[in-house]
Amino acid sequence: ASRAGTRRRYHDDGISDEEIDGRRMFDLEEKVNSQRFSSDRVLRMEGRDFTYEFIQRGGLTEPIIFERPDGLDPPFTRRMIDVMDVSTQKGTEMSMAQWTRYSETPPSQREKLYNVISLEFSHTKLENLVKRPATVDLIDWVDNMWPRHLKERQRDSTNSINDMQYPKVQKYCLMSVEGCYTDFHIDFGGTSVWYHILRGSKVFWLIPPTPQNLELYENWVLSGKQGDVFLGDRASDCQRIELKQGCTFIIPSGLTLTLARALSLYLSLYLYAEGCHTYM
């Protein structure tokens, strides 16, 4: 779901109404290269070891990276849409055709940076081409607890609340161009997340959900000065990790994360609710 507070309509010759001039007061490139975010909380695993029994024994408490999809089973397979203006972190809309033209524009000719973060594609033809790790299927609350007849009643492929029969947050396609950045946030509703990097690369900063860090995050959000302060500089135990093409990444609920795109990329993201380690 988009974190945008207002929505605008994109036009090829610019934004139709007044823009907010959003500027970061910190150097993102410096944060990418800094040695400060060297905490080591992310587990590295082989796909065959990520099983239902693994979740039962210890829950899902730490982020996990799989550098190859082997063993996750099944393997990964190769509309108006919401986009986010990276400079303001505000939302606007494009058609798919407009996004395609924009993403194929040489970087030196792009006047703004846009980021697709809310393209949920369940109930489209793409849905059957993308499968989740088998263990995610076993622990997802939407599949295991939501009334099945309501999910089967869903016909609309958009995320219109009026037409939604179930929490339609299971399959997202995220697309970004080089230089994009999404500010620190906690994914909604206590959901855990898994990512697979189809093309390009992605840099994460992860902050563990300790009481002190959650209070710091709340105060940072309420301050309205997110562009002035890089939250990772103030939080304890912040870790930076870069995901490359072919990597799969699992993030437990409750972690505060921010992400930057070091290279042009296309990736898929999927949200799921699970009861092993849920923060609300």
Short mmCIF file of N, CA and C in Angstrom, two decimals, residues 45 63-70 193-198 243-251:
data_model
loop_
_atom_site.label_atom_id
_atom_site.label_comp_id
_atom_site.label_asym_id
_atom_site.label_seq_id
_atom_site.Cartn_x
_atom_site.Cartn_y
_atom_site.Cartn_z
N MET A 45 20.83 -18.40 4.67
CA MET A 45 20.37 -19.79 4.68
C MET A 45 20.29 -20.33 3.27
N PRO A 63 15.67 -11.25 9.96
CA PRO A 63 15.63 -11.28 8.49
C PRO A 63 16.48 -12.43 7.96
N ILE A 64 16.07 -12.98 6.83
CA ILE A 64 16.78 -14.11 6.24
C ILE A 64 17.03 -13.80 4.77
N ILE A 65 18.25 -14.07 4.31
CA ILE A 65 18.57 -13.88 2.90
C ILE A 65 18.95 -15.23 2.28
N PHE A 66 18.40 -15.47 1.08
CA PHE A 66 18.73 -16.65 0.29
C PHE A 66 19.37 -16.13 -0.99
N GLU A 67 20.64 -16.43 -1.19
CA GLU A 67 21.33 -15.87 -2.35
C GLU A 67 20.95 -16.57 -3.64
N ARG A 68 20.35 -17.75 -3.51
CA ARG A 68 19.80 -18.45 -4.68
C ARG A 68 18.44 -19.00 -4.30
N PRO A 69 17.50 -19.08 -5.23
CA PRO A 69 16.15 -19.55 -4.90
C PRO A 69 16.05 -21.07 -4.78
N ASP A 70 17.13 -21.80 -5.08
CA ASP A 70 17.07 -23.27 -5.06
C ASP A 70 16.58 -23.77 -3.70
N VAL A 193 7.34 -9.88 5.33
CA VAL A 193 7.53 -9.61 3.90
C VAL A 193 8.56 -10.57 3.33
N TRP A 194 8.35 -10.99 2.08
CA TRP A 194 9.45 -11.63 1.36
C TRP A 194 9.63 -10.95 0.01
N TYR A 195 10.88 -10.76 -0.34
CA TYR A 195 11.27 -10.12 -1.59
C TYR A 195 12.04 -11.13 -2.44
N HIS A 196 11.89 -11.01 -3.75
CA HIS A 196 12.80 -11.67 -4.67
C HIS A 196 13.27 -10.64 -5.69
N ILE A 197 14.57 -10.50 -5.85
CA ILE A 197 15.13 -9.51 -6.77
C ILE A 197 15.23 -10.13 -8.15
N LEU A 198 14.36 -9.69 -9.04
CA LEU A 198 14.35 -10.25 -10.39
C LEU A 198 15.44 -9.66 -11.26
N LEU A 243 21.01 -6.46 -1.58
CA LEU A 243 20.48 -7.65 -2.25
C LEU A 243 20.75 -7.53 -3.74
N LYS A 244 21.32 -8.57 -4.30
CA LYS A 244 21.63 -8.57 -5.73
C LYS A 244 20.63 -9.43 -6.49
N GLN A 245 20.70 -9.35 -7.79
CA GLN A 245 19.79 -10.10 -8.65
C GLN A 245 19.79 -11.59 -8.28
N GLY A 246 18.61 -12.17 -8.12
CA GLY A 246 18.48 -13.58 -7.76
C GLY A 246 18.34 -13.83 -6.28
N CYS A 247 18.59 -12.81 -5.43
CA CYS A 247 18.46 -12.99 -3.98
C CYS A 247 16.99 -13.00 -3.56
N THR A 248 16.72 -13.76 -2.50
CA THR A 248 15.42 -13.75 -1.85
C THR A 248 15.64 -13.33 -0.41
N PHE A 249 14.73 -12.51 0.11
CA PHE A 249 14.92 -11.90 1.43
C PHE A 249 13.61 -11.98 2.19
N ILE A 250 13.67 -12.43 3.43
CA ILE A 250 12.50 -12.52 4.29
C ILE A 250 12.69 -11.59 5.48
N ILE A 251 11.71 -10.72 5.74
CA ILE A 251 11.78 -9.74 6.82
C ILE A 251 10.64 -10.01 7.79
#
